[in-house]
mmCIF file of C-alpha atoms in Angstrom:
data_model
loop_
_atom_site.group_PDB
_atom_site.id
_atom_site.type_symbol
_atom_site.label_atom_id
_atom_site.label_comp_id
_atom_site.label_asym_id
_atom_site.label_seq_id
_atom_site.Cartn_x
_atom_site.Cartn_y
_atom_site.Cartn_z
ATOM 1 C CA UNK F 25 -32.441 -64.078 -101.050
ATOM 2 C CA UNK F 26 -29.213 -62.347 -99.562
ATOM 3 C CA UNK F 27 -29.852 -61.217 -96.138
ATOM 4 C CA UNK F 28 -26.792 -58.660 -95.838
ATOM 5 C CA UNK F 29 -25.082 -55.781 -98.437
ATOM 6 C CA UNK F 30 -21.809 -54.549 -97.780
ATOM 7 C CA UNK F 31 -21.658 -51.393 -96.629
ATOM 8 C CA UNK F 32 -18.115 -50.087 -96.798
ATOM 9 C CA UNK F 33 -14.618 -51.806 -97.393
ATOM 10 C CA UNK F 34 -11.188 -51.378 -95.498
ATOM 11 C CA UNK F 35 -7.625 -51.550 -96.534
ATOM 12 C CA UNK F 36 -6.388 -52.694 -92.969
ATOM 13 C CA UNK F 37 -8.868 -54.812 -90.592
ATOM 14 C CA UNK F 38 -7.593 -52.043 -87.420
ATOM 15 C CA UNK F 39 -10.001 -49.503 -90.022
ATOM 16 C CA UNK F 40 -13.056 -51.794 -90.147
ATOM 17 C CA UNK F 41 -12.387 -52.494 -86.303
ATOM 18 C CA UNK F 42 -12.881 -48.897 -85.454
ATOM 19 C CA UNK F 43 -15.998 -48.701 -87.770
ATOM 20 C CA UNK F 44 -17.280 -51.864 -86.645
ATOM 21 C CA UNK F 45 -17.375 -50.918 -83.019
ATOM 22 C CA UNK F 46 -19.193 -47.593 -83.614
ATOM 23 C CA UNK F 47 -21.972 -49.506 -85.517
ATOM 24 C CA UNK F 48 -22.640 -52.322 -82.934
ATOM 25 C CA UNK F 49 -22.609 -48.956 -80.204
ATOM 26 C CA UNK F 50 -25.613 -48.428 -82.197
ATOM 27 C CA UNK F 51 -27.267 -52.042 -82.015
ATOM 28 C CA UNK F 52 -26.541 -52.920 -85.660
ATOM 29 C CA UNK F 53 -24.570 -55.864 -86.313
ATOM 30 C CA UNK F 54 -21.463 -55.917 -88.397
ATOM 31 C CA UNK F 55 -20.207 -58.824 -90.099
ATOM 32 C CA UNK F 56 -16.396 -58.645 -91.743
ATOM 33 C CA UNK F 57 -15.302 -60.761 -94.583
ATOM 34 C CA UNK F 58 -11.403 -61.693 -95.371
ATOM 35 C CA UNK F 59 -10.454 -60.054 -92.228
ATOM 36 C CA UNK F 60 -8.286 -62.489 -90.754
ATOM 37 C CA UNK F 61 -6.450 -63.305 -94.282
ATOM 38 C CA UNK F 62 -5.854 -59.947 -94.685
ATOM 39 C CA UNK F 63 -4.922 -59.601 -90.881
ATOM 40 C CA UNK F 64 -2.465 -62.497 -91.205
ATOM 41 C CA UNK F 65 -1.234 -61.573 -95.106
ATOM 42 C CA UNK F 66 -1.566 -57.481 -95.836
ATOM 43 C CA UNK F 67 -0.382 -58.202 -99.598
ATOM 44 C CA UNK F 68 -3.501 -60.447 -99.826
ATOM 45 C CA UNK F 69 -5.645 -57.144 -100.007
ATOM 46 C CA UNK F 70 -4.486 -57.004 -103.912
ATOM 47 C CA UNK F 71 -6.050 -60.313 -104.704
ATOM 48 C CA UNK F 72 -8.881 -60.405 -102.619
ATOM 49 C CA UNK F 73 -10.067 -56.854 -102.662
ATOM 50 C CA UNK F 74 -10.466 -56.032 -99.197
ATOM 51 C CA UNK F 75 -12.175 -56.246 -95.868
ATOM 52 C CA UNK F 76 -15.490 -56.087 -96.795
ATOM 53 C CA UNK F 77 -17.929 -54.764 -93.952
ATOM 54 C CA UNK F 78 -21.413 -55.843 -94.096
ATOM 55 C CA UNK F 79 -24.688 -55.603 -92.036
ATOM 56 C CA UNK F 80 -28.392 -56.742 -92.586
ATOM 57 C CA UNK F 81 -30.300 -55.428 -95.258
ATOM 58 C CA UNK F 82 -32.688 -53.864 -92.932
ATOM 59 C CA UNK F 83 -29.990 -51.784 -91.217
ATOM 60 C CA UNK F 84 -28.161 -50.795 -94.130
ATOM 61 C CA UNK F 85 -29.629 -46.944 -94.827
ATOM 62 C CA UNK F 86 -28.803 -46.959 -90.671
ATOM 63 C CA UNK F 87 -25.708 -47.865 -91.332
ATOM 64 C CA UNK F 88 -24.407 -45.894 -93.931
ATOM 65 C CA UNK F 89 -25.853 -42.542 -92.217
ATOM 66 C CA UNK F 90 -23.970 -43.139 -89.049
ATOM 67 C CA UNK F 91 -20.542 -44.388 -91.347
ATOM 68 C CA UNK F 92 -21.498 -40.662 -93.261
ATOM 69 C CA UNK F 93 -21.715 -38.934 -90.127
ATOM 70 C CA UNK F 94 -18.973 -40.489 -87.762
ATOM 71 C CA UNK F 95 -16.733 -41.000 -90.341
ATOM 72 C CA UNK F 96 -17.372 -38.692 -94.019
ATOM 73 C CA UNK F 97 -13.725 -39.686 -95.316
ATOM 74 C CA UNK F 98 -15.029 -43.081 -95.203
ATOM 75 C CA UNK F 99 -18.165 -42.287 -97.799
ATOM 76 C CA UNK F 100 -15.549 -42.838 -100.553
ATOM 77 C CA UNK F 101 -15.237 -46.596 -99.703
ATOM 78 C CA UNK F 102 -19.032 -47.161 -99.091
ATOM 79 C CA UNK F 103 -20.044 -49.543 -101.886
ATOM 80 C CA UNK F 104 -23.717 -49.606 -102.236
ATOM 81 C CA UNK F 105 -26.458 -46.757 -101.844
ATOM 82 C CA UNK F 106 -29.938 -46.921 -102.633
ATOM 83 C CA UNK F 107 -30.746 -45.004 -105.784
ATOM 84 C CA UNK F 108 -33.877 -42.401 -106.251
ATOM 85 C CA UNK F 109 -36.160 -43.668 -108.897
ATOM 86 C CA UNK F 110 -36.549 -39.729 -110.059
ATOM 87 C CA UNK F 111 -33.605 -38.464 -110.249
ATOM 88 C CA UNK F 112 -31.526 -41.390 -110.251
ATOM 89 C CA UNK F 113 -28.681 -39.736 -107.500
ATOM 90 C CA UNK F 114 -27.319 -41.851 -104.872
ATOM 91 C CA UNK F 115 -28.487 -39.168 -102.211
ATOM 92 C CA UNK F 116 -31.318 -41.480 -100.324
ATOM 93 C CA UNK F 117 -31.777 -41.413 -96.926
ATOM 94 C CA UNK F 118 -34.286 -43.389 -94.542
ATOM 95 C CA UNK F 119 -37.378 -41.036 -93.377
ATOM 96 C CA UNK F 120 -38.412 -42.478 -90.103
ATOM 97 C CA UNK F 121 -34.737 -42.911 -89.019
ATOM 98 C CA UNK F 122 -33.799 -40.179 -86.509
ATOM 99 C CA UNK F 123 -30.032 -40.835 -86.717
ATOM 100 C CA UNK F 124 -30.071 -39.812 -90.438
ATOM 101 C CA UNK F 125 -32.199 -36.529 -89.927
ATOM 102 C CA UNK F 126 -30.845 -33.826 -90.708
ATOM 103 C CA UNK F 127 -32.795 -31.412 -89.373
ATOM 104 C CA UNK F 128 -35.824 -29.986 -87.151
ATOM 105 C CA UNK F 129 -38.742 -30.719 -89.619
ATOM 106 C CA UNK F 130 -36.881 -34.402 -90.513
ATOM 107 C CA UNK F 131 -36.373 -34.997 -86.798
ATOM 108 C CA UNK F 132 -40.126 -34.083 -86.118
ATOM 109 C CA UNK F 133 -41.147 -36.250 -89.333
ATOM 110 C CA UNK F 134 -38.795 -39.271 -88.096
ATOM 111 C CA UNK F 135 -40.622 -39.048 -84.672
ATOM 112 C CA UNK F 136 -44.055 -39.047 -86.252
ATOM 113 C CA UNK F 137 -43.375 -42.089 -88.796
ATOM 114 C CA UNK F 138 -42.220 -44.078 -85.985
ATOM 115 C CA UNK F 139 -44.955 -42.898 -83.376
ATOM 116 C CA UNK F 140 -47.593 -43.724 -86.280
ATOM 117 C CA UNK F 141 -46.344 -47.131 -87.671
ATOM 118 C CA UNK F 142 -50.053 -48.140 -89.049
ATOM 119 C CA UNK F 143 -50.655 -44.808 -91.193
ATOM 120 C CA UNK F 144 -49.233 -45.442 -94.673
ATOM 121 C CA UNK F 145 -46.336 -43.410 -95.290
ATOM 122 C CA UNK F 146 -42.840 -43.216 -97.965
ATOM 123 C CA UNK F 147 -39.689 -44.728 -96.071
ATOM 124 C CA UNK F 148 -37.367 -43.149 -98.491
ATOM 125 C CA UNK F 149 -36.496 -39.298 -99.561
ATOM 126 C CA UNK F 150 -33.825 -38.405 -101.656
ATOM 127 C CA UNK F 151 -31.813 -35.673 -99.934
ATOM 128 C CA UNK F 152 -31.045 -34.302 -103.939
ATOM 129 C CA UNK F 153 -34.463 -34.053 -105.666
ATOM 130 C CA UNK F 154 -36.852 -34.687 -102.489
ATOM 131 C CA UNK F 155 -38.801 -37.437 -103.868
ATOM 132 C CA UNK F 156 -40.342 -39.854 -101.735
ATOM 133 C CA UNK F 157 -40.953 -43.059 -101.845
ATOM 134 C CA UNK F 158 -40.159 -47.407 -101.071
ATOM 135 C CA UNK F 159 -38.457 -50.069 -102.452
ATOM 136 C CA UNK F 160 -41.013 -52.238 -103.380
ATOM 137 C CA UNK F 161 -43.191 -49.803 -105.240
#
């Protein structure tokens, strides 16, 4: 089973440096691929892709709502996002993560979900269609 998913990719390594730093601020650890080749040889980038930037699979959604919100030019280059089972929009964001709320009642939710980690509850809500629900269903 793959432990990480890449989260966003970079053109120059100086990009995914910046980005890197702001998601280890937030205790998430970041793991670049073909950094130094690209580093060493920029006209690699065309055969190899680019830097790719990935983190554990548990602290993707994390992730990807801090890259969002520190960074929204950078949303074009994320790669992966969960998708809603009911809709089928790429618009999911963690529920008990307070970082991704956006807003008093998700904030208060957030709080509760991680106050309450025993009562059974839907990780997931799609910010488009606001269905609920996990992966593993």
């Amino acid at each position: 089973m793959n432990k990480f998913r890449t989260v966003a990719t970079f053109s120059y390594p100086a990009e995914a440096a910046v980005i890197k730093s702001k998601l280890e601020s937030e205790n998430i650890e970041v793991f670049l691929r073909d950094e130094f080749t690209i580093a060493s040889d920029p006209f690699a980038t065309n055969a190899i892709g680019s830097v790719k930037m990935d983190v554990y699979i548990e602290d993707f959604i994390k992730a990807l709502a801090i890259i969002e919100k520190s960074s929204p030019e950078l949303s074009q280059r994320i790669t992966d996002y969960i998708i809603c089972p009911n809709c089928k929009k790429r618009k999911v964001r963690e529920q008990q993560d307070i970082n991704s709320a956006s807003g008093f009642i998700e904030v208060i939710k957030a709080i509760t979900y991680s106050l309450l980690p025993l009562r059974k509850h839907k990780l997931y809500k799609c910010t488009n269609c606001a269905f609920e629900f996990d992966l593993h269903e």
